[in-house]
mmCIF file of C-alpha atoms in Angstrom:
data_model
loop_
_atom_site.group_PDB
_atom_site.id
_atom_site.type_symbol
_atom_site.label_atom_id
_atom_site.label_comp_id
_atom_site.label_asym_id
_atom_site.label_seq_id
_atom_site.Cartn_x
_atom_site.Cartn_y
_atom_site.Cartn_z
ATOM 1 C CA UNK J 559 4.819 15.613 38.093
ATOM 2 C CA UNK J 560 2.509 12.810 39.181
ATOM 3 C CA UNK J 561 -0.516 14.890 38.192
ATOM 4 C CA UNK J 562 0.949 15.366 34.711
ATOM 5 C CA UNK J 563 1.612 11.641 34.312
ATOM 6 C CA UNK J 564 -1.926 10.839 35.458
ATOM 7 C CA UNK J 565 -3.414 13.142 32.819
ATOM 8 C CA UNK J 566 -5.370 10.955 30.315
ATOM 9 C CA UNK J 567 -4.334 13.165 27.393
ATOM 10 C CA UNK J 568 -0.645 12.816 28.290
ATOM 11 C CA UNK J 569 -1.010 9.047 28.628
ATOM 12 C CA UNK J 570 -2.788 8.823 25.274
ATOM 13 C CA UNK J 571 -0.082 10.873 23.550
ATOM 14 C CA UNK J 572 2.677 8.783 25.158
ATOM 15 C CA UNK J 573 1.231 5.430 24.123
ATOM 16 C CA UNK J 574 0.419 6.750 20.660
ATOM 17 C CA UNK J 575 4.077 7.770 20.294
ATOM 18 C CA UNK J 576 5.222 4.336 21.475
ATOM 19 C CA UNK J 577 2.946 2.636 18.956
ATOM 20 C CA UNK J 578 4.203 4.925 16.173
ATOM 21 C CA UNK J 579 7.813 3.979 16.982
ATOM 22 C CA UNK J 580 6.894 0.285 17.001
ATOM 23 C CA UNK J 581 5.103 0.586 13.654
ATOM 24 C CA UNK J 582 7.934 2.572 12.063
ATOM 25 C CA UNK J 583 10.566 0.088 13.226
ATOM 26 C CA UNK J 584 8.463 -2.895 12.182
ATOM 27 C CA UNK J 585 7.661 -1.394 8.773
ATOM 28 C CA UNK J 586 11.331 -0.733 8.006
ATOM 29 C CA UNK J 587 12.284 -4.269 8.972
ATOM 30 C CA UNK J 588 9.366 -5.877 7.142
ATOM 31 C CA UNK J 589 10.016 -3.883 3.958
ATOM 32 C CA UNK J 590 13.678 -4.928 3.917
ATOM 33 C CA UNK J 591 12.808 -8.600 4.116
ATOM 34 C CA UNK J 592 9.741 -8.272 1.912
ATOM 35 C CA UNK J 593 12.095 -7.276 -0.908
ATOM 36 C CA UNK J 594 14.208 -10.349 -0.059
ATOM 37 C CA UNK J 595 11.129 -12.588 -0.078
ATOM 38 C CA UNK J 596 10.019 -11.175 -3.431
ATOM 39 C CA UNK J 597 13.431 -11.901 -4.932
ATOM 40 C CA UNK J 598 13.335 -15.469 -3.594
ATOM 41 C CA UNK J 599 9.788 -16.096 -4.848
ATOM 42 C CA UNK J 600 10.680 -14.610 -8.240
ATOM 43 C CA UNK J 601 13.714 -16.871 -8.370
ATOM 44 C CA UNK J 602 11.699 -20.011 -7.684
ATOM 45 C CA UNK J 603 9.041 -19.010 -10.236
ATOM 46 C CA UNK J 604 11.817 -18.615 -12.826
ATOM 47 C CA UNK J 605 13.648 -21.846 -11.892
ATOM 48 C CA UNK J 606 16.565 -20.153 -10.120
ATOM 49 C CA UNK J 607 17.530 -19.780 -6.466
ATOM 50 C CA UNK J 608 17.467 -16.027 -5.883
ATOM 51 C CA UNK J 609 19.711 -14.394 -3.230
ATOM 52 C CA UNK J 610 21.723 -17.132 -1.478
ATOM 53 C CA UNK J 611 25.272 -15.810 -0.956
ATOM 54 C CA UNK J 612 25.194 -13.256 1.883
ATOM 55 C CA UNK J 613 24.713 -14.970 5.225
ATOM 56 C CA UNK J 614 22.980 -18.296 5.860
ATOM 57 C CA UNK J 615 20.407 -18.953 3.101
ATOM 58 C CA UNK J 616 21.030 -15.403 1.887
ATOM 59 C CA UNK J 617 19.194 -13.926 4.885
ATOM 60 C CA UNK J 618 21.669 -11.050 5.262
ATOM 61 C CA UNK J 619 21.144 -9.870 1.687
ATOM 62 C CA UNK J 620 18.801 -6.986 2.771
ATOM 63 C CA UNK J 621 21.499 -5.717 5.159
ATOM 64 C CA UNK J 622 24.065 -5.801 2.368
ATOM 65 C CA UNK J 623 21.685 -3.980 0.014
ATOM 66 C CA UNK J 624 21.046 -1.200 2.549
ATOM 67 C CA UNK J 625 24.772 -0.753 3.230
ATOM 68 C CA UNK J 626 25.443 -0.636 -0.507
ATOM 69 C CA UNK J 627 22.829 2.111 -0.984
ATOM 70 C CA UNK J 628 24.296 4.148 1.888
ATOM 71 C CA UNK J 629 27.784 4.106 0.402
ATOM 72 C CA UNK J 630 26.884 4.581 -3.259
ATOM 73 C CA UNK J 631 27.737 7.911 -4.856
ATOM 74 C CA UNK J 632 24.759 10.260 -5.093
ATOM 75 C CA UNK J 633 24.216 11.927 -8.451
ATOM 76 C CA UNK J 634 22.157 15.111 -8.851
ATOM 77 C CA UNK J 635 21.637 16.520 -12.371
ATOM 78 C CA UNK J 636 22.968 20.058 -12.823
ATOM 79 C CA UNK J 637 19.675 21.288 -14.320
ATOM 80 C CA UNK J 638 17.470 19.640 -11.678
ATOM 81 C CA UNK J 639 15.293 21.617 -9.288
ATOM 82 C CA UNK J 640 17.402 20.814 -6.239
ATOM 83 C CA UNK J 641 14.805 21.423 -3.498
ATOM 84 C CA UNK J 642 12.005 19.393 -5.071
ATOM 85 C CA UNK J 643 14.504 16.738 -6.181
ATOM 86 C CA UNK J 644 15.406 16.170 -2.501
ATOM 87 C CA UNK J 645 11.832 16.425 -1.157
ATOM 88 C CA UNK J 646 10.191 13.965 -3.584
ATOM 89 C CA UNK J 647 11.668 10.733 -2.087
ATOM 90 C CA UNK J 648 10.536 11.795 1.396
ATOM 91 C CA UNK J 649 6.984 12.315 0.110
ATOM 92 C CA UNK J 650 7.046 8.728 -1.155
ATOM 93 C CA UNK J 651 7.444 7.368 2.390
ATOM 94 C CA UNK J 652 5.430 9.660 4.687
ATOM 95 C CA UNK J 653 1.873 9.039 3.323
ATOM 96 C CA UNK J 654 2.227 5.261 3.757
ATOM 97 C CA UNK J 655 3.334 5.646 7.385
ATOM 98 C CA UNK J 656 0.524 8.090 8.192
ATOM 99 C CA UNK J 657 -2.050 5.797 6.564
ATOM 100 C CA UNK J 658 -0.884 2.801 8.585
ATOM 101 C CA UNK J 659 -1.402 4.733 11.825
ATOM 102 C CA UNK J 660 -5.195 4.274 11.559
ATOM 103 C CA UNK J 661 -5.081 0.554 10.695
ATOM 104 C CA UNK J 662 -6.464 -1.573 13.569
ATOM 105 C CA UNK J 663 -3.954 -4.422 13.861
ATOM 106 C CA UNK J 664 -5.711 -6.025 16.834
ATOM 107 C CA UNK J 665 -8.495 -5.364 19.342
ATOM 108 C CA UNK J 666 -5.962 -3.743 21.669
ATOM 109 C CA UNK J 667 -3.495 -2.321 19.161
ATOM 110 C CA UNK J 668 -4.542 0.727 17.172
ATOM 111 C CA UNK J 669 -2.428 3.866 17.149
ATOM 112 C CA UNK J 670 -5.500 6.057 16.824
ATOM 113 C CA UNK J 671 -9.150 5.313 16.127
ATOM 114 C CA UNK J 672 -10.434 8.388 14.312
ATOM 115 C CA UNK J 673 -14.049 8.398 13.182
ATOM 116 C CA UNK J 674 -12.968 9.208 9.605
ATOM 117 C CA UNK J 675 -10.112 6.721 9.362
ATOM 118 C CA UNK J 676 -11.062 5.589 5.858
ATOM 119 C CA UNK J 677 -11.107 9.164 4.586
ATOM 120 C CA UNK J 678 -7.637 9.685 6.075
ATOM 121 C CA UNK J 679 -6.366 6.654 4.158
ATOM 122 C CA UNK J 680 -7.884 7.888 0.884
ATOM 123 C CA UNK J 681 -6.414 11.353 1.429
ATOM 124 C CA UNK J 682 -2.927 10.003 2.189
ATOM 125 C CA UNK J 683 -2.969 7.547 -0.731
ATOM 126 C CA UNK J 684 -3.745 10.400 -3.117
ATOM 127 C CA UNK J 685 -0.658 12.276 -1.847
ATOM 128 C CA UNK J 686 1.665 9.492 -2.985
ATOM 129 C CA UNK J 687 1.375 10.606 -6.600
ATOM 130 C CA UNK J 688 3.055 13.907 -5.743
ATOM 131 C CA UNK J 689 6.300 12.113 -4.925
ATOM 132 C CA UNK J 690 6.415 10.433 -8.327
ATOM 133 C CA UNK J 691 5.233 13.451 -10.309
ATOM 134 C CA UNK J 692 7.560 15.912 -8.564
ATOM 135 C CA UNK J 693 10.473 13.485 -8.727
ATOM 136 C CA UNK J 694 9.977 13.049 -12.467
ATOM 137 C CA UNK J 695 9.529 16.762 -13.150
ATOM 138 C CA UNK J 696 12.386 18.000 -10.960
ATOM 139 C CA UNK J 697 14.908 15.665 -12.590
ATOM 140 C CA UNK J 698 14.807 17.634 -15.855
ATOM 141 C CA UNK J 699 14.840 14.347 -17.768
ATOM 142 C CA UNK J 700 12.314 13.552 -20.492
ATOM 143 C CA UNK J 701 11.985 9.905 -19.498
ATOM 144 C CA UNK J 702 11.484 10.797 -15.840
ATOM 145 C CA UNK J 703 8.925 13.456 -16.792
ATOM 146 C CA UNK J 704 6.953 10.970 -18.907
ATOM 147 C CA UNK J 705 6.960 8.527 -15.990
ATOM 148 C CA UNK J 706 5.641 11.226 -13.651
ATOM 149 C CA UNK J 707 2.893 12.226 -16.078
ATOM 150 C CA UNK J 708 1.868 8.610 -16.545
ATOM 151 C CA UNK J 709 1.659 8.169 -12.794
ATOM 152 C CA UNK J 710 -0.561 11.257 -12.430
ATOM 153 C CA UNK J 711 -3.021 10.029 -15.055
ATOM 154 C CA UNK J 712 -2.948 6.516 -13.599
ATOM 155 C CA UNK J 713 -3.618 7.702 -10.043
ATOM 156 C CA UNK J 714 -6.539 9.882 -11.126
ATOM 157 C CA UNK J 715 -8.066 7.013 -13.092
ATOM 158 C CA UNK J 716 -7.815 4.391 -10.376
ATOM 159 C CA UNK J 717 -8.287 6.600 -7.313
ATOM 160 C CA UNK J 718 -11.934 6.994 -8.322
ATOM 161 C CA UNK J 719 -12.528 3.259 -8.595
ATOM 162 C CA UNK J 720 -10.641 2.628 -5.356
ATOM 163 C CA UNK J 721 -12.710 5.166 -3.417
ATOM 164 C CA UNK J 722 -16.042 4.075 -4.900
ATOM 165 C CA UNK J 723 -15.319 0.408 -4.154
ATOM 166 C CA UNK J 724 -15.301 1.239 -0.433
ATOM 167 C CA UNK J 725 -18.751 2.880 -0.447
ATOM 168 C CA UNK J 726 -20.588 -0.463 -0.309
ATOM 169 C CA UNK J 727 -18.642 -1.360 2.847
ATOM 170 C CA UNK J 728 -19.538 1.993 4.409
ATOM 171 C CA UNK J 729 -23.215 1.471 3.612
ATOM 172 C CA UNK J 730 -23.194 -1.892 5.366
ATOM 173 C CA UNK J 731 -21.034 -0.901 8.359
ATOM 174 C CA UNK J 732 -22.570 2.563 8.788
ATOM 175 C CA UNK J 733 -19.252 4.049 9.922
ATOM 176 C CA UNK J 734 -16.024 5.524 8.539
ATOM 177 C CA UNK J 735 -14.070 4.259 11.556
ATOM 178 C CA UNK J 736 -11.872 1.321 10.570
ATOM 179 C CA UNK J 737 -12.279 -0.189 14.054
ATOM 180 C CA UNK J 738 -16.083 -0.142 13.705
ATOM 181 C CA UNK J 739 -15.796 -1.692 10.233
ATOM 182 C CA UNK J 740 -13.709 -4.576 11.607
ATOM 183 C CA UNK J 741 -16.121 -5.157 14.484
ATOM 184 C CA UNK J 742 -19.027 -5.281 12.020
ATOM 185 C CA UNK J 743 -17.306 -8.280 10.368
ATOM 186 C CA UNK J 744 -17.190 -10.392 13.512
ATOM 187 C CA UNK J 745 -19.406 -13.084 11.958
ATOM 188 C CA UNK J 746 -19.202 -12.537 8.176
ATOM 189 C CA UNK J 747 -16.452 -10.832 6.196
ATOM 190 C CA UNK J 748 -17.588 -8.024 3.928
ATOM 191 C CA UNK J 749 -15.872 -9.758 0.992
ATOM 192 C CA UNK J 750 -18.830 -12.170 1.101
ATOM 193 C CA UNK J 751 -21.319 -9.278 0.843
ATOM 194 C CA UNK J 752 -19.185 -7.193 -1.540
ATOM 195 C CA UNK J 753 -17.229 -9.576 -3.806
ATOM 196 C CA UNK J 754 -17.385 -7.184 -6.786
ATOM 197 C CA UNK J 755 -16.149 -4.272 -4.690
ATOM 198 C CA UNK J 756 -13.328 -6.434 -3.321
ATOM 199 C CA UNK J 757 -12.142 -7.347 -6.835
ATOM 200 C CA UNK J 758 -12.344 -3.699 -7.971
ATOM 201 C CA UNK J 759 -10.449 -2.575 -4.852
ATOM 202 C CA UNK J 760 -7.641 -5.077 -5.405
ATOM 203 C CA UNK J 761 -7.218 -4.215 -9.089
ATOM 204 C CA UNK J 762 -7.141 -0.504 -8.226
ATOM 205 C CA UNK J 763 -4.668 -1.268 -5.414
ATOM 206 C CA UNK J 764 -2.201 -2.714 -7.908
ATOM 207 C CA UNK J 765 -2.503 0.431 -10.029
ATOM 208 C CA UNK J 766 -2.238 2.742 -6.997
ATOM 209 C CA UNK J 767 1.002 1.109 -5.885
ATOM 210 C CA UNK J 768 2.440 1.051 -9.436
ATOM 211 C CA UNK J 769 2.872 -2.698 -9.273
ATOM 212 C CA UNK J 770 2.892 -4.949 -12.336
ATOM 213 C CA UNK J 771 0.888 -5.302 -14.520
ATOM 214 C CA UNK J 772 0.281 -1.558 -13.924
ATOM 215 C CA UNK J 773 3.900 -0.388 -13.536
ATOM 216 C CA UNK J 774 3.731 1.988 -16.500
ATOM 217 C CA UNK J 775 5.393 4.956 -14.683
ATOM 218 C CA UNK J 776 8.669 3.012 -14.501
ATOM 219 C CA UNK J 777 8.380 0.829 -17.618
ATOM 220 C CA UNK J 778 12.040 0.045 -18.251
ATOM 221 C CA UNK J 779 11.430 -1.080 -21.835
ATOM 222 C CA UNK J 780 10.086 2.374 -22.724
ATOM 223 C CA UNK J 781 11.279 4.928 -20.134
ATOM 224 C CA UNK J 782 14.695 3.623 -18.950
ATOM 225 C CA UNK J 783 13.598 3.645 -15.293
ATOM 226 C CA UNK J 784 10.744 6.137 -15.468
ATOM 227 C CA UNK J 785 10.353 8.767 -12.766
ATOM 228 C CA UNK J 786 13.456 7.686 -10.795
ATOM 229 C CA UNK J 787 15.849 7.572 -13.758
ATOM 230 C CA UNK J 788 18.088 10.289 -12.274
ATOM 231 C CA UNK J 789 17.954 9.080 -8.663
ATOM 232 C CA UNK J 790 20.694 7.106 -6.960
ATOM 233 C CA UNK J 791 21.914 6.070 -3.517
ATOM 234 C CA UNK J 792 19.389 6.316 -0.645
ATOM 235 C CA UNK J 793 17.040 8.631 -2.535
ATOM 236 C CA UNK J 794 16.527 5.836 -5.045
ATOM 237 C CA UNK J 795 16.086 3.453 -2.138
ATOM 238 C CA UNK J 796 13.437 5.672 -0.534
ATOM 239 C CA UNK J 797 11.245 5.428 -3.618
ATOM 240 C CA UNK J 798 11.268 1.647 -3.340
ATOM 241 C CA UNK J 799 10.833 1.839 0.417
ATOM 242 C CA UNK J 800 7.733 3.974 -0.195
ATOM 243 C CA UNK J 801 6.423 1.566 -2.847
ATOM 244 C CA UNK J 802 6.662 -1.476 -0.592
ATOM 245 C CA UNK J 803 5.279 0.472 2.373
ATOM 246 C CA UNK J 804 2.300 1.402 0.208
ATOM 247 C CA UNK J 805 1.831 -2.264 -0.695
ATOM 248 C CA UNK J 806 1.773 -3.191 3.007
ATOM 249 C CA UNK J 807 -0.580 -0.320 3.857
ATOM 250 C CA UNK J 808 -3.079 -0.925 1.067
ATOM 251 C CA UNK J 809 -3.060 -4.666 1.812
ATOM 252 C CA UNK J 810 -3.814 -3.837 5.460
ATOM 253 C CA UNK J 811 -6.717 -1.616 4.387
ATOM 254 C CA UNK J 812 -8.062 -4.415 2.148
ATOM 255 C CA UNK J 813 -7.914 -6.794 5.107
ATOM 256 C CA UNK J 814 -9.669 -4.246 7.322
ATOM 257 C CA UNK J 815 -12.450 -3.464 4.852
ATOM 258 C CA UNK J 816 -13.121 -6.844 3.274
ATOM 259 C CA UNK J 817 -11.339 -9.704 5.082
ATOM 260 C CA UNK J 818 -12.436 -9.189 8.674
ATOM 261 C CA UNK J 819 -9.342 -7.438 10.017
ATOM 262 C CA UNK J 820 -8.189 -9.194 13.183
ATOM 263 C CA UNK J 821 -11.303 -11.408 13.348
ATOM 264 C CA UNK J 822 -10.737 -15.145 13.289
ATOM 265 C CA UNK J 823 -11.598 -18.299 15.248
ATOM 266 C CA UNK J 824 -9.945 -19.933 18.284
ATOM 267 C CA UNK J 825 -7.563 -17.207 19.443
ATOM 268 C CA UNK J 826 -8.262 -14.944 22.456
ATOM 269 C CA UNK J 827 -8.436 -11.168 21.965
ATOM 270 C CA UNK J 828 -4.837 -10.721 23.115
ATOM 271 C CA UNK J 829 -3.599 -12.895 20.202
ATOM 272 C CA UNK J 830 -6.052 -11.990 17.458
ATOM 273 C CA UNK J 831 -3.478 -9.719 15.856
ATOM 274 C CA UNK J 832 -1.939 -12.968 14.557
ATOM 275 C CA UNK J 833 -4.930 -13.398 12.232
ATOM 276 C CA UNK J 834 -4.294 -9.932 10.855
ATOM 277 C CA UNK J 835 -0.652 -10.717 10.090
ATOM 278 C CA UNK J 836 -1.540 -14.100 8.585
ATOM 279 C CA UNK J 837 -3.971 -12.431 6.175
ATOM 280 C CA UNK J 838 -1.378 -9.735 5.473
ATOM 281 C CA UNK J 839 1.175 -12.389 4.538
ATOM 282 C CA UNK J 840 -1.273 -14.017 2.114
ATOM 283 C CA UNK J 841 -2.081 -10.701 0.400
ATOM 284 C CA UNK J 842 1.594 -9.729 0.141
ATOM 285 C CA UNK J 843 2.332 -13.078 -1.500
ATOM 286 C CA UNK J 844 -0.552 -12.379 -3.891
ATOM 287 C CA UNK J 845 0.998 -9.017 -4.858
ATOM 288 C CA UNK J 846 4.331 -10.716 -5.547
ATOM 289 C CA UNK J 847 2.755 -13.615 -7.454
ATOM 290 C CA UNK J 848 0.808 -11.271 -9.743
ATOM 291 C CA UNK J 849 3.917 -9.201 -10.499
ATOM 292 C CA UNK J 850 5.849 -12.213 -11.759
ATOM 293 C CA UNK J 851 2.913 -13.808 -13.584
ATOM 294 C CA UNK J 852 1.195 -11.191 -15.733
ATOM 295 C CA UNK J 853 2.753 -8.999 -18.446
ATOM 296 C CA UNK J 854 2.587 -5.212 -18.334
ATOM 297 C CA UNK J 855 -0.499 -3.610 -19.940
ATOM 298 C CA UNK J 856 -0.264 -1.097 -22.735
ATOM 299 C CA UNK J 857 -1.029 2.452 -21.636
ATOM 300 C CA UNK J 858 -4.313 2.636 -23.591
ATOM 301 C CA UNK J 859 -5.396 -0.661 -22.008
ATOM 302 C CA UNK J 860 -4.596 0.767 -18.580
ATOM 303 C CA UNK J 861 -6.776 3.832 -19.165
ATOM 304 C CA UNK J 862 -9.608 1.860 -20.750
ATOM 305 C CA UNK J 863 -9.729 -0.570 -17.834
ATOM 306 C CA UNK J 864 -9.890 2.251 -15.281
ATOM 307 C CA UNK J 865 -12.479 4.488 -16.961
ATOM 308 C CA UNK J 866 -14.579 2.051 -19.020
ATOM 309 C CA UNK J 867 -14.638 -1.006 -16.765
ATOM 310 C CA UNK J 868 -13.748 -0.415 -13.113
ATOM 311 C CA UNK J 869 -15.512 2.946 -12.703
ATOM 312 C CA UNK J 870 -18.884 1.796 -14.147
ATOM 313 C CA UNK J 871 -18.693 -1.498 -12.220
ATOM 314 C CA UNK J 872 -18.014 0.356 -8.950
ATOM 315 C CA UNK J 873 -20.962 2.703 -9.566
ATOM 316 C CA UNK J 874 -23.309 -0.197 -10.369
ATOM 317 C CA UNK J 875 -22.142 -1.978 -7.204
ATOM 318 C CA UNK J 876 -23.000 1.089 -5.094
ATOM 319 C CA UNK J 877 -26.451 1.288 -6.678
ATOM 320 C CA UNK J 878 -27.098 -2.434 -6.129
ATOM 321 C CA UNK J 879 -25.873 -2.306 -2.523
ATOM 322 C CA UNK J 880 -28.015 0.733 -1.694
ATOM 323 C CA UNK J 881 -31.065 -0.893 -3.302
ATOM 324 C CA UNK J 882 -30.644 -4.130 -1.340
ATOM 325 C CA UNK J 883 -30.104 -2.303 1.962
ATOM 326 C CA UNK J 884 -33.167 -0.131 1.358
ATOM 327 C CA UNK J 885 -35.256 -3.200 0.517
ATOM 328 C CA UNK J 886 -34.103 -5.097 3.615
ATOM 329 C CA UNK J 887 -34.867 -2.129 5.885
ATOM 330 C CA UNK J 888 -38.370 -1.569 4.503
ATOM 331 C CA UNK J 889 -39.704 -5.039 3.800
#
């Protein structure tokens, strides 16, 4: 028994499992109160108070919302594809959790440091569209189907710009490992070297997470509720859980690639994870602020921005970055 416990592979698997449990628990708690924070910020931006009835200062509102979703009646359309209808909400949550497993939160806290961590994130983020598309199609509802189709086109358009915006960072860091990318920013954040790529990444991140002003798949003025029109109870809740988890994950990747990850002054290595969470809080506030500030784009504007603006800008940025690196290495 002692020999088994002393096995490095067993120890690695055990601590990886512990970290996964910690991340899962933390993500569920953070998402619940992130929704509460968004409602409070939206209230203040619109000159109202937001949730303030359940518990002191309304702090128990997320608990009440979760209990309400658990006890609400679940409705499944008779003509729906039952299997896919049930699977789609689960697919909305899993990719975000898997992506977060490669995010280096601190020097001593990374679930797993794979040498292709960035590719894993890009692969998982592209799977998120299946949840929306399958959920819309399986509902046998024309509004839900239109929302799913919109999401597919939107993901294809902005996935390209999102992926290309990271190439400049890879050229500078020389590694696909997210831990190596953070360590390469010990003195200067890559946002200083790649400001154009950072802007392109953030715009594409809003589109990838279906957040306003890119929330066309669930445009209530046109599609009732879009892809989740026929969903109710906890299945409806899982779609929103997945959306907010994706916001947290893509914000964490932005911090890792462009904002120095855990790097920051003053704190020892054991506390540098606090810098990561401080930056995460700022980016999450930015996501909320943008949602309640800018109006939704028209669908043709959405497509034009992705294909005619962001994609060419990302390609030009790669060319400029490669040229500068080549010149610096051969001067």
